Coordinates of C-alpha atoms (C1' of nucleotides) in Angstrom, one line a residue:
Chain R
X1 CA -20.9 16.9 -18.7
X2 CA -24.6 17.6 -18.3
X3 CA -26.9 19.5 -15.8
X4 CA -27.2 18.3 -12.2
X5 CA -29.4 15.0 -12.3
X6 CA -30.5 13.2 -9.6
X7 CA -28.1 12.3 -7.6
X8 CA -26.7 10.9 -3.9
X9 CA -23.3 10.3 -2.0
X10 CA -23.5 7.1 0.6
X11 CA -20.9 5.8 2.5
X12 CA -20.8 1.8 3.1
X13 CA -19.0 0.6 5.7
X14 CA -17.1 -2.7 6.1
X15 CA -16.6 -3.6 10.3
X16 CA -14.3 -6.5 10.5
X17 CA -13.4 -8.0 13.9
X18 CA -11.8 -11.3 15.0
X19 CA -13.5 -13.5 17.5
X20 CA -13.0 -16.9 18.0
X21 CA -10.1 -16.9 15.7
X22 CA -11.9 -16.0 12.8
X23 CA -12.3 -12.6 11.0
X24 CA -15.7 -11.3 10.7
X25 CA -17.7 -9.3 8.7
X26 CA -20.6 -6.4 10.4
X27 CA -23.7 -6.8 8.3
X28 CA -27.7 -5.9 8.5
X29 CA -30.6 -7.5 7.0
X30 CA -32.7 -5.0 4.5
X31 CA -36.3 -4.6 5.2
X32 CA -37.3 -2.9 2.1
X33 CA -37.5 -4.1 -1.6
X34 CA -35.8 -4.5 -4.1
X35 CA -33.5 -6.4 -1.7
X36 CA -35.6 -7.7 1.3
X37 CA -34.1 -9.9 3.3
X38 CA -30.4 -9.9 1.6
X39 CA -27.6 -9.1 3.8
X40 CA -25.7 -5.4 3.2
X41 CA -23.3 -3.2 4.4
X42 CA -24.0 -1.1 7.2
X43 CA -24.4 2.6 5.9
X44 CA -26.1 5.6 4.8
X45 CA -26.1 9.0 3.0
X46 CA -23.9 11.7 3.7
X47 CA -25.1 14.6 5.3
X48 CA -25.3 18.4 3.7
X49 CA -22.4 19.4 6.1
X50 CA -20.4 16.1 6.7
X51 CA -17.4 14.5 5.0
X52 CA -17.6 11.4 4.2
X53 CA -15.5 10.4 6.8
X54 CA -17.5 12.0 9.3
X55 CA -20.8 9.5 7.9
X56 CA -18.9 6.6 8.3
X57 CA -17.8 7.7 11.9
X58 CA -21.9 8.1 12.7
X59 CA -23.0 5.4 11.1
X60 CA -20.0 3.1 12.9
X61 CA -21.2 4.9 16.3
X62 CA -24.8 4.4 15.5
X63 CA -24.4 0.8 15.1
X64 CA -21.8 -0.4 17.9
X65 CA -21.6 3.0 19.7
X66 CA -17.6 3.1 18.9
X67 CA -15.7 5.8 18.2
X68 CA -12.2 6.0 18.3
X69 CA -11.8 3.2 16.4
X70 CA -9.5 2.6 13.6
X71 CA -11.9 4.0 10.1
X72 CA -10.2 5.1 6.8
X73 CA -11.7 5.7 3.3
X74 CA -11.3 2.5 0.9
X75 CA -12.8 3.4 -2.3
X76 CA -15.6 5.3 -3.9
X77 CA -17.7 2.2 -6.2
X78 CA -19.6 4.6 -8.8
X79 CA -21.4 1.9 -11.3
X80 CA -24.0 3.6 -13.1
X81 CA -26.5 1.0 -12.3
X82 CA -25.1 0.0 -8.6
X83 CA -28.2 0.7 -7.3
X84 CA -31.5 -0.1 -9.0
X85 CA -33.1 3.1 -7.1
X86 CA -30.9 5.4 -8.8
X87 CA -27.4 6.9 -9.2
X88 CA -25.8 6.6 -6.3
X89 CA -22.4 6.5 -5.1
X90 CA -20.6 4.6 -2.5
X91 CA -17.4 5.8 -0.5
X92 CA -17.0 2.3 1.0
X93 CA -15.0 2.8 4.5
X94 CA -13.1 -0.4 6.6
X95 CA -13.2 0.3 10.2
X96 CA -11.8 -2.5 12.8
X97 CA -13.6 -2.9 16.1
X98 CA -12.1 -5.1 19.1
X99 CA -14.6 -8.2 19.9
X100 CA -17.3 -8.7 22.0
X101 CA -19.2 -5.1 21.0
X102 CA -23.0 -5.6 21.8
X103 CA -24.8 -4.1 18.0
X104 CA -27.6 -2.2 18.0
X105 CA -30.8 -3.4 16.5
X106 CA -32.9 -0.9 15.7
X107 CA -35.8 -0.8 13.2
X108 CA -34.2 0.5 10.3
X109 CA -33.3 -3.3 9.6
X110 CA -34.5 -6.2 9.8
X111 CA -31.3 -7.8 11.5
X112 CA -27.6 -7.5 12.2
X113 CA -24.8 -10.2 13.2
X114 CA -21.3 -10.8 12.4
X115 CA -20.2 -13.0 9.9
X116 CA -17.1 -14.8 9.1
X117 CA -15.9 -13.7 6.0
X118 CA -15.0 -16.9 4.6
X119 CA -19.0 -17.5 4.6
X120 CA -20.5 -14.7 3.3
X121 CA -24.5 -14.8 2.3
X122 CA -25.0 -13.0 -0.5
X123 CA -25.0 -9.5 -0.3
X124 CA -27.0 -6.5 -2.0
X125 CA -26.2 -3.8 -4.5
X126 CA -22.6 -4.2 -5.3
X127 CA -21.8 -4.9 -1.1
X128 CA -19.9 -8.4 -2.4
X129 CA -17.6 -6.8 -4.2
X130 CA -17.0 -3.7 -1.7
X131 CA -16.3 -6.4 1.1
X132 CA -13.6 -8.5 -1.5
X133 CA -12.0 -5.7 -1.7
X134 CA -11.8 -4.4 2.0
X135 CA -10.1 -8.1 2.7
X136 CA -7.9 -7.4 0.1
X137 CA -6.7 -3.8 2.0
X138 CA -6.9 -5.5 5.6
X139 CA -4.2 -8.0 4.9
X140 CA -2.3 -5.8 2.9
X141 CA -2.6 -3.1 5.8
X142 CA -1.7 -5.7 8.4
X143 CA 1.1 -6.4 7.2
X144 CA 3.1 -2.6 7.3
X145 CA 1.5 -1.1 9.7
X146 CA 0.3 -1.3 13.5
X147 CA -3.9 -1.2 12.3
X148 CA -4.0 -4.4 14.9
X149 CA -4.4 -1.9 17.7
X150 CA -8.1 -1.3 17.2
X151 CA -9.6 -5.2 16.7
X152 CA -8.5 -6.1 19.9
X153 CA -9.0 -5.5 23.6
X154 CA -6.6 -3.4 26.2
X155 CA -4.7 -5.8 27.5
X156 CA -4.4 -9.3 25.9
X157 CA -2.0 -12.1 25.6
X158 CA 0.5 -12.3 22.6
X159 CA -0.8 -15.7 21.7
X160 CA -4.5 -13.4 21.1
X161 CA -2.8 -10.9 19.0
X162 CA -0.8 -14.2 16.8
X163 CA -4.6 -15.4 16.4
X164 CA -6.2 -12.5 15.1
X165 CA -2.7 -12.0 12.6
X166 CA -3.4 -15.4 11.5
X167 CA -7.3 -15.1 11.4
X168 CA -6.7 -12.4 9.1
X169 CA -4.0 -13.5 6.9
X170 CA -5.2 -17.0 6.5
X171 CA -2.3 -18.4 7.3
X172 CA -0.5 -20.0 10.7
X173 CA 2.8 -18.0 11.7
X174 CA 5.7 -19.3 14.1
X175 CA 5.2 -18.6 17.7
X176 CA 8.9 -17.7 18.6
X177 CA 9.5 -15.3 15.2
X178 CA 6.2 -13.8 15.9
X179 CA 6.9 -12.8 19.4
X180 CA 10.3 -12.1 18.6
X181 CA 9.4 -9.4 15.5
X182 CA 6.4 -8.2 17.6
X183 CA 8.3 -7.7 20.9
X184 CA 12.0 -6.6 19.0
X185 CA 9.5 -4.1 16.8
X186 CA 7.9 -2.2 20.2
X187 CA 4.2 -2.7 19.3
X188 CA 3.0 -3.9 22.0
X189 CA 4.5 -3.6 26.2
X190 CA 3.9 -5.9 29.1
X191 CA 1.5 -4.6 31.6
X192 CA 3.1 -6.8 34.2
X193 CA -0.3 -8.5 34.6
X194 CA -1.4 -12.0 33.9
X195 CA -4.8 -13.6 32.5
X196 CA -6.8 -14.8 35.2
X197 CA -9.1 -17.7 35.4
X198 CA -7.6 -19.8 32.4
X199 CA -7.9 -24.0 32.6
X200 CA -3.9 -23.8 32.2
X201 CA -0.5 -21.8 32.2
X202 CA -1.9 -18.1 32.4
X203 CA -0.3 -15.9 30.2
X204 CA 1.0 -12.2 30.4
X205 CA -1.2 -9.4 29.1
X206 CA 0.5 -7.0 26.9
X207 CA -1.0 -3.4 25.6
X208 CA 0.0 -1.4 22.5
X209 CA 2.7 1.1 23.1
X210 CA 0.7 3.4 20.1
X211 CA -3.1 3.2 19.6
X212 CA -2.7 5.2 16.6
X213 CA -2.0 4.3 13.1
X214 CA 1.5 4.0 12.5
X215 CA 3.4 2.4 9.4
X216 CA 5.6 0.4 10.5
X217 CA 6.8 -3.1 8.5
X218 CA 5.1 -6.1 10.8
X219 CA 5.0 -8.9 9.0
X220 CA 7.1 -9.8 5.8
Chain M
X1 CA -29.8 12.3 6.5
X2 CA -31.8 14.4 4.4
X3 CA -33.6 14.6 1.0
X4 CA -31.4 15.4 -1.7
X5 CA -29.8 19.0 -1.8
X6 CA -27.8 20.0 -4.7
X7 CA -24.7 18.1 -4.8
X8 CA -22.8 16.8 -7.3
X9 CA -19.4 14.9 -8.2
X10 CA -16.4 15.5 -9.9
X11 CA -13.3 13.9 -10.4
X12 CA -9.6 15.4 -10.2
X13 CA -6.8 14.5 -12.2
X14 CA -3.2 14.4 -11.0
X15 CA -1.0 13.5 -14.2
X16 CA 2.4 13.1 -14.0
X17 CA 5.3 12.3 -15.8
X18 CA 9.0 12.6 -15.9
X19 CA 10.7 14.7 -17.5
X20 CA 14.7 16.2 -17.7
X21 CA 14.9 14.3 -14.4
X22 CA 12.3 16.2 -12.7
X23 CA 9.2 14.8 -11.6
X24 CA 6.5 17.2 -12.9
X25 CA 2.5 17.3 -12.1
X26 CA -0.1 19.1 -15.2
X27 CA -1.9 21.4 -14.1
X28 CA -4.4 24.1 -16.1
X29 CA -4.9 27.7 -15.0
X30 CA -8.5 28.5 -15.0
X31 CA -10.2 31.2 -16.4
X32 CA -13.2 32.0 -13.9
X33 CA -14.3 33.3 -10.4
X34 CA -13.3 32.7 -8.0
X35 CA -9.8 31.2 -9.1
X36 CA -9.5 33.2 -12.2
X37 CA -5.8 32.7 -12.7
X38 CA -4.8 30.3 -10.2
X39 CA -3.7 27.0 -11.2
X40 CA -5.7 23.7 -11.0
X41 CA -5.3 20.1 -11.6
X42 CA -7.7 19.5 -14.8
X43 CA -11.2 17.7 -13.7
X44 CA -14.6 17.7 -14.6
X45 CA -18.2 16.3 -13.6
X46 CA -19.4 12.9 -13.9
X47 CA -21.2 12.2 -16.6
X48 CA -25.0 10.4 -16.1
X49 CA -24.1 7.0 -17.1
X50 CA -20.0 6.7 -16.3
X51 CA -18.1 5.6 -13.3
X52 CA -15.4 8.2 -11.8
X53 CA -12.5 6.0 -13.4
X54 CA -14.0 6.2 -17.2
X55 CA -15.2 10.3 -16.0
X56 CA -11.3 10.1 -15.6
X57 CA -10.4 8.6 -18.5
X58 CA -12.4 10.6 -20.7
X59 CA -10.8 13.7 -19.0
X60 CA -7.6 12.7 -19.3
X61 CA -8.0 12.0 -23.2
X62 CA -9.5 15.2 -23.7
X63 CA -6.3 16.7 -22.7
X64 CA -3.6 14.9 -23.8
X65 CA -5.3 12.5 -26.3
X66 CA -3.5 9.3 -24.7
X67 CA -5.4 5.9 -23.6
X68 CA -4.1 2.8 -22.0
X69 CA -1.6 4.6 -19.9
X70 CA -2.0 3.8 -15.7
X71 CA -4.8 5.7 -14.0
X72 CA -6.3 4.8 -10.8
X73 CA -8.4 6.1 -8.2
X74 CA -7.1 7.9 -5.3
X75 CA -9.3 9.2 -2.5
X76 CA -12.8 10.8 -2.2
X77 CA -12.4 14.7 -0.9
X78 CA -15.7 15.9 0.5
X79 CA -15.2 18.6 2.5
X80 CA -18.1 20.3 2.7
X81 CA -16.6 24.0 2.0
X82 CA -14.0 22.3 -0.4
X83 CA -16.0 24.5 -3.5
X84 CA -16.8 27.8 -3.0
X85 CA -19.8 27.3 -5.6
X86 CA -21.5 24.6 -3.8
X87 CA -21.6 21.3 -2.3
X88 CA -18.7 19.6 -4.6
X89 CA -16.9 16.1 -3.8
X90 CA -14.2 15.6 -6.0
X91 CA -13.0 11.7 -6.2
X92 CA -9.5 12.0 -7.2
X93 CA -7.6 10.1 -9.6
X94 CA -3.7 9.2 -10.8
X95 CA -2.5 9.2 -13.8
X96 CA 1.2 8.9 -15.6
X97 CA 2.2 9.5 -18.7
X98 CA 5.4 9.1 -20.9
X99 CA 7.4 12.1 -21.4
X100 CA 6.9 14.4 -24.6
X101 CA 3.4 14.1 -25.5
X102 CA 1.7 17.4 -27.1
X103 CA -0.8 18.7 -24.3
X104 CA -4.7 19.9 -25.8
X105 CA -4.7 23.6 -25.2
X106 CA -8.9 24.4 -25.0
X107 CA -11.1 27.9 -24.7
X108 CA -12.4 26.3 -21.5
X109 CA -8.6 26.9 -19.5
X110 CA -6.3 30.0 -20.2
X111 CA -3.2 27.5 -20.0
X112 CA -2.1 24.2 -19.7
X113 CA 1.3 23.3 -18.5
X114 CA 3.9 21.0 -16.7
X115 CA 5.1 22.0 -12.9
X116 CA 8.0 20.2 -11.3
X117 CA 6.8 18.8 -7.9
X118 CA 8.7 20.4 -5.7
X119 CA 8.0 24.0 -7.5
X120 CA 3.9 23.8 -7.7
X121 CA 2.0 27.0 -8.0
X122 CA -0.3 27.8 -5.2
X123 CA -3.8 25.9 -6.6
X124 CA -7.0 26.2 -6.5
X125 CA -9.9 24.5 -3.9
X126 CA -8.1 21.9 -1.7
X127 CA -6.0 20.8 -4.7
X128 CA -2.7 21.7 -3.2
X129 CA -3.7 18.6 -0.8
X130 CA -4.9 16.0 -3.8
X131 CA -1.6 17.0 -5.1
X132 CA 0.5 16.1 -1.9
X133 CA -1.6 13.0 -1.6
X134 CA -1.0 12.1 -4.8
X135 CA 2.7 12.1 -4.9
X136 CA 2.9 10.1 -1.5
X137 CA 1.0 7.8 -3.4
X138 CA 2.9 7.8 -6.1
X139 CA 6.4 6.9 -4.2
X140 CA 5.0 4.3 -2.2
X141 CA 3.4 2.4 -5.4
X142 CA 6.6 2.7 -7.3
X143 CA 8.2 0.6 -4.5
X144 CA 6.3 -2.4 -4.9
X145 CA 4.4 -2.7 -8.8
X146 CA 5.7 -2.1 -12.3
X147 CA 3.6 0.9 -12.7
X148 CA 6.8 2.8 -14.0
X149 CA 6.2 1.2 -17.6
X150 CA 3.5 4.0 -17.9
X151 CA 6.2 6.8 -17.5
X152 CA 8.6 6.1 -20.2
X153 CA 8.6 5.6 -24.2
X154 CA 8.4 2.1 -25.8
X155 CA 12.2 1.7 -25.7
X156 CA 14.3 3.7 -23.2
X157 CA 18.3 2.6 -22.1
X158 CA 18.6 1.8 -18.4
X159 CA 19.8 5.1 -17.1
X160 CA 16.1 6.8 -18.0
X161 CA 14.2 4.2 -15.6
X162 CA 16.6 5.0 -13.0
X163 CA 16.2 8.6 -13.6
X164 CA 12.7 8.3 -13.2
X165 CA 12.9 6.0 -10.2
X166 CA 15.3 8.6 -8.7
X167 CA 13.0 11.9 -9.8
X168 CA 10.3 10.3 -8.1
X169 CA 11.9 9.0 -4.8
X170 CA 13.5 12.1 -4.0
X171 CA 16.8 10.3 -3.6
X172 CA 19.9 8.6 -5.4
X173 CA 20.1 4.9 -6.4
X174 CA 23.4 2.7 -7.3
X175 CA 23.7 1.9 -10.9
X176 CA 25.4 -1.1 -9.8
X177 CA 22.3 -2.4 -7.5
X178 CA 19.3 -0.9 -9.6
X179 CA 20.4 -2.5 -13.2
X180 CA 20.9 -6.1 -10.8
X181 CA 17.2 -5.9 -9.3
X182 CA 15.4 -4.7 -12.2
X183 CA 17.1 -7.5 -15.1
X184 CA 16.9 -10.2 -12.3
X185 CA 13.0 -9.3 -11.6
X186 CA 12.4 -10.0 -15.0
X187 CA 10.9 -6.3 -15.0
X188 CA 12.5 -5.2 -18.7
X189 CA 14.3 -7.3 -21.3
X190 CA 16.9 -5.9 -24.0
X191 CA 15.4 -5.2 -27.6
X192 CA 19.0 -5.6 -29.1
X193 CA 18.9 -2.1 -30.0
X194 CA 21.5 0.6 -29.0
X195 CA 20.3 4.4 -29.0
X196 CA 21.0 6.1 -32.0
X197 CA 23.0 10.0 -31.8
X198 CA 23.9 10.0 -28.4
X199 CA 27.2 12.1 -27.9
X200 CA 28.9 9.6 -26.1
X201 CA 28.6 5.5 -25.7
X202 CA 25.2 4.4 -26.8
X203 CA 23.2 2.8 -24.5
X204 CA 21.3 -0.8 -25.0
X205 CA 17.5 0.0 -25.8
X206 CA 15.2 -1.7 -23.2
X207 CA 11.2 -2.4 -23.2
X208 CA 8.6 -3.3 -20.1
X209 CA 7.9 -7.3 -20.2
X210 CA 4.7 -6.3 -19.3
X211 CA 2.9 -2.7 -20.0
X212 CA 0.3 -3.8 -17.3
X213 CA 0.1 -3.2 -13.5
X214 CA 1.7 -6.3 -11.4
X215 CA 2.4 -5.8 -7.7
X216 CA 6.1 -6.5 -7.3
X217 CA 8.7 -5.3 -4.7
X218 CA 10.4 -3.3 -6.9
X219 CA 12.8 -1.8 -4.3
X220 CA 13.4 -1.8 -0.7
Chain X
dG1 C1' 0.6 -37.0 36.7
dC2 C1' -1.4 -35.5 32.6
dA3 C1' -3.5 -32.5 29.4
dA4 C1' -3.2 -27.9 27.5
dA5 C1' -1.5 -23.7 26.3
dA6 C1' 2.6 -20.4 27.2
dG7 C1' 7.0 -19.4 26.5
dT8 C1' 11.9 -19.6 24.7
dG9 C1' 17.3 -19.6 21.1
dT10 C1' 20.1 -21.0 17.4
dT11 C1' 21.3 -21.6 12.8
dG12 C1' 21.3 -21.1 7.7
dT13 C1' 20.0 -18.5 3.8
dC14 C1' 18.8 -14.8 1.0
dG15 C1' 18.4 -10.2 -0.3
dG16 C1' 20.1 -5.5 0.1
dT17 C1' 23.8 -2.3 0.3
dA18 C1' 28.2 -0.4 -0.3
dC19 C1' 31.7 0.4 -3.2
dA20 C1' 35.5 1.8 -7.9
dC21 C1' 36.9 1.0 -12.2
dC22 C1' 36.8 0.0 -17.4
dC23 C1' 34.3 0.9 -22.0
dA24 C1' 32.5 3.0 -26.2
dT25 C1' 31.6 6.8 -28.6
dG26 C1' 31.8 12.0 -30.5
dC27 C1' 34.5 15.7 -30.8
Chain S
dG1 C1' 43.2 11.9 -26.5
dC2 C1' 39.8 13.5 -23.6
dA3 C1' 35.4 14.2 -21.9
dT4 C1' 31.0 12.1 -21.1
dG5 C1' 27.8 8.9 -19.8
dG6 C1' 27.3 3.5 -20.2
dG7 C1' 28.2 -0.5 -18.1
dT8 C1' 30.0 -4.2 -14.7
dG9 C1' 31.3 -7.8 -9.8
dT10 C1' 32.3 -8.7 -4.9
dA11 C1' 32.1 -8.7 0.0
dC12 C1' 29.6 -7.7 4.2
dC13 C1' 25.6 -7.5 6.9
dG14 C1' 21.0 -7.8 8.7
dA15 C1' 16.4 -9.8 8.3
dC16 C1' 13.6 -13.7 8.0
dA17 C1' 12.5 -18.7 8.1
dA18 C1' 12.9 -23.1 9.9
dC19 C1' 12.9 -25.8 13.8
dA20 C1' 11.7 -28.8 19.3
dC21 C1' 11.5 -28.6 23.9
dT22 C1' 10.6 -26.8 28.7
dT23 C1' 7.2 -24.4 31.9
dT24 C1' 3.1 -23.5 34.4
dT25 C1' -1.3 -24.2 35.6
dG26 C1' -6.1 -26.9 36.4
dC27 C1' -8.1 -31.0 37.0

DNA sequence: GCAAAAGTGTTGTCGGTACACCCATGC
DNA sequence: GCATGGGTGTACCGACAACACTTTTGC
């Protein structure tokens, strides 16, 4: 409609993972005004020769040194006024990340920590809004296709896999139709192994038969 | 990553409609190098002080003078080579339309036209791939939100949604089954009229109950 | 032996699919 | 009266939800 103005592409990313049965939210604390000391998503501009899928995948590696981890485009967020700097754009990204990642801290920010989503600080720019709706697409995405894969560990125990379902979907599920629609379905395999070193009746570990995304109806 | 380069944003437009129980996608043919001639799905650059969905909004009025009818955003394409002329990303958008509406024929595109799905021209840029994406998108939302209200006149008989539910999934659906689901959803609702110079028995005259989006499970 | 989590089957209901014939009109 | 599309009901089947007790271990 008019000459190039200024103008910038950013990709935001919202890292969810379950850990003690709650779902959690990756964010950083911002050093710089306007927004010192508010909470944000992790992100970043684009590169000249990048996609915006390839940002995310750097930025994601930069800050838990994943890859191979379940990432897919959300949304592009494109308010005028987003960001009091300027016009820029945001091609938010969800990516799901099994627990117990160390982060790294480096000085770009001022802090980082997971936090459940539940009980979110308030967030910079638009970030609120961009994480509401990346909840909204997780449970949605849960529930048709096999995403699960990436937020938890290689092997684990069914009742794990119920937790992180239920962490996610805010709400409890039966064990017996779980394992039965789980097991019936071919998601996940016995590895034959059991869990070591629990207080009580150790369970059997169990791995994905895929760890890629697959659509496939899970839950109803 | 780096200071700004020039870069700038675009959104693309797939439109669709129904129409003689065909599917079909509008598409422009444009009139420069380096596509001179091939056939595009009609876009245009972001204006200073709009978001991509009112960018799209605007677009699609321009070319077929029709508000209020379902858009929504797609997917961000950012390929770096995607444009030949530069570094381009091109947030693509859905739109669909009721059947019969008079398209804008401008100076800026040699033509303007409807193409069947199935029967596309080869396009321009990566828009052979919006175009795919689009109409994957397109079938899943059908099964699961009213957007269908968006494709047909005020007042269509029965038969026509079907139609357009059938032109759209690619397959056959019981007449039987489909008028059962779609009264007891509460999805249309008679007007008392009967359609007027049909050859052969007239058919009841049905509207939407609502003529905005709802997620429902439309069909299996 | 008791506390704690793991693991297991059956039954009822609902929704979806399959399927074939009569109806109203124009010509 | 016939050709054409409009309009209707039933029966079967599979998927999902509800539901309570036994098993294995650590202490």
């Amino acid at each position: 409609v008019e000459a190039s103005q200024r103008l910038w592409v950013a990709v935001d990313l919202a890292v969810f993972t379950v850990e003690r049965g709650r779902l959690q939210l990756l964010l950083i604390q911002m050093k710089r005004a306007p927004f010192t000391g508010r909470w944000a998503l992790p992100g970043g501009r684009i590169g000249a020769r990048e996609t915006v899928e390839e940002a995310a995948e750097r930025e994601l590696e930069e800050k838990t040194s994943l890859t191979r981890v379940y990432l897919e485009q959300l949304y592009t967020f494109s308010s005028p006024d987003r960001d009091p700097a300027g016009r820029c754009l945001s091609v938010a990204h969800m990516a799901l990340i099994p627990p117990g990642r160390p982060l790294a801290h480096t000085a770009k920010y001022a802090a980082i920590g997971w936090f459940p989503v539940e009980k979110l600080p308030p967030l910079a720019f638009d970030n609120a809004e961009i994480a509401r709706y990346a909840i909204e697409r997780l449970r949605a995405k849960l529930a048709y296709t096999n995403v699960a894969y990436s937020l938890l560990p290689e092997r684990f125990p069914l009742a794990e896999l119920q937790r992180a379902y239920e962490a996610i979907l805010g709400r409890r599920l039966d064990p017996r139709n779980f394992r039965k629609r789980i097991v019936a379905m071919g998601l996940v395999e016995e590895t034959g192994e059991l869990k070591a070193g629990g207080a009580h009746r150790p369970a059997r570990l169990f791995r994905f038969t895929l760890r890629e995304p697959v659509e496939m109806p899970v839950l109803a």
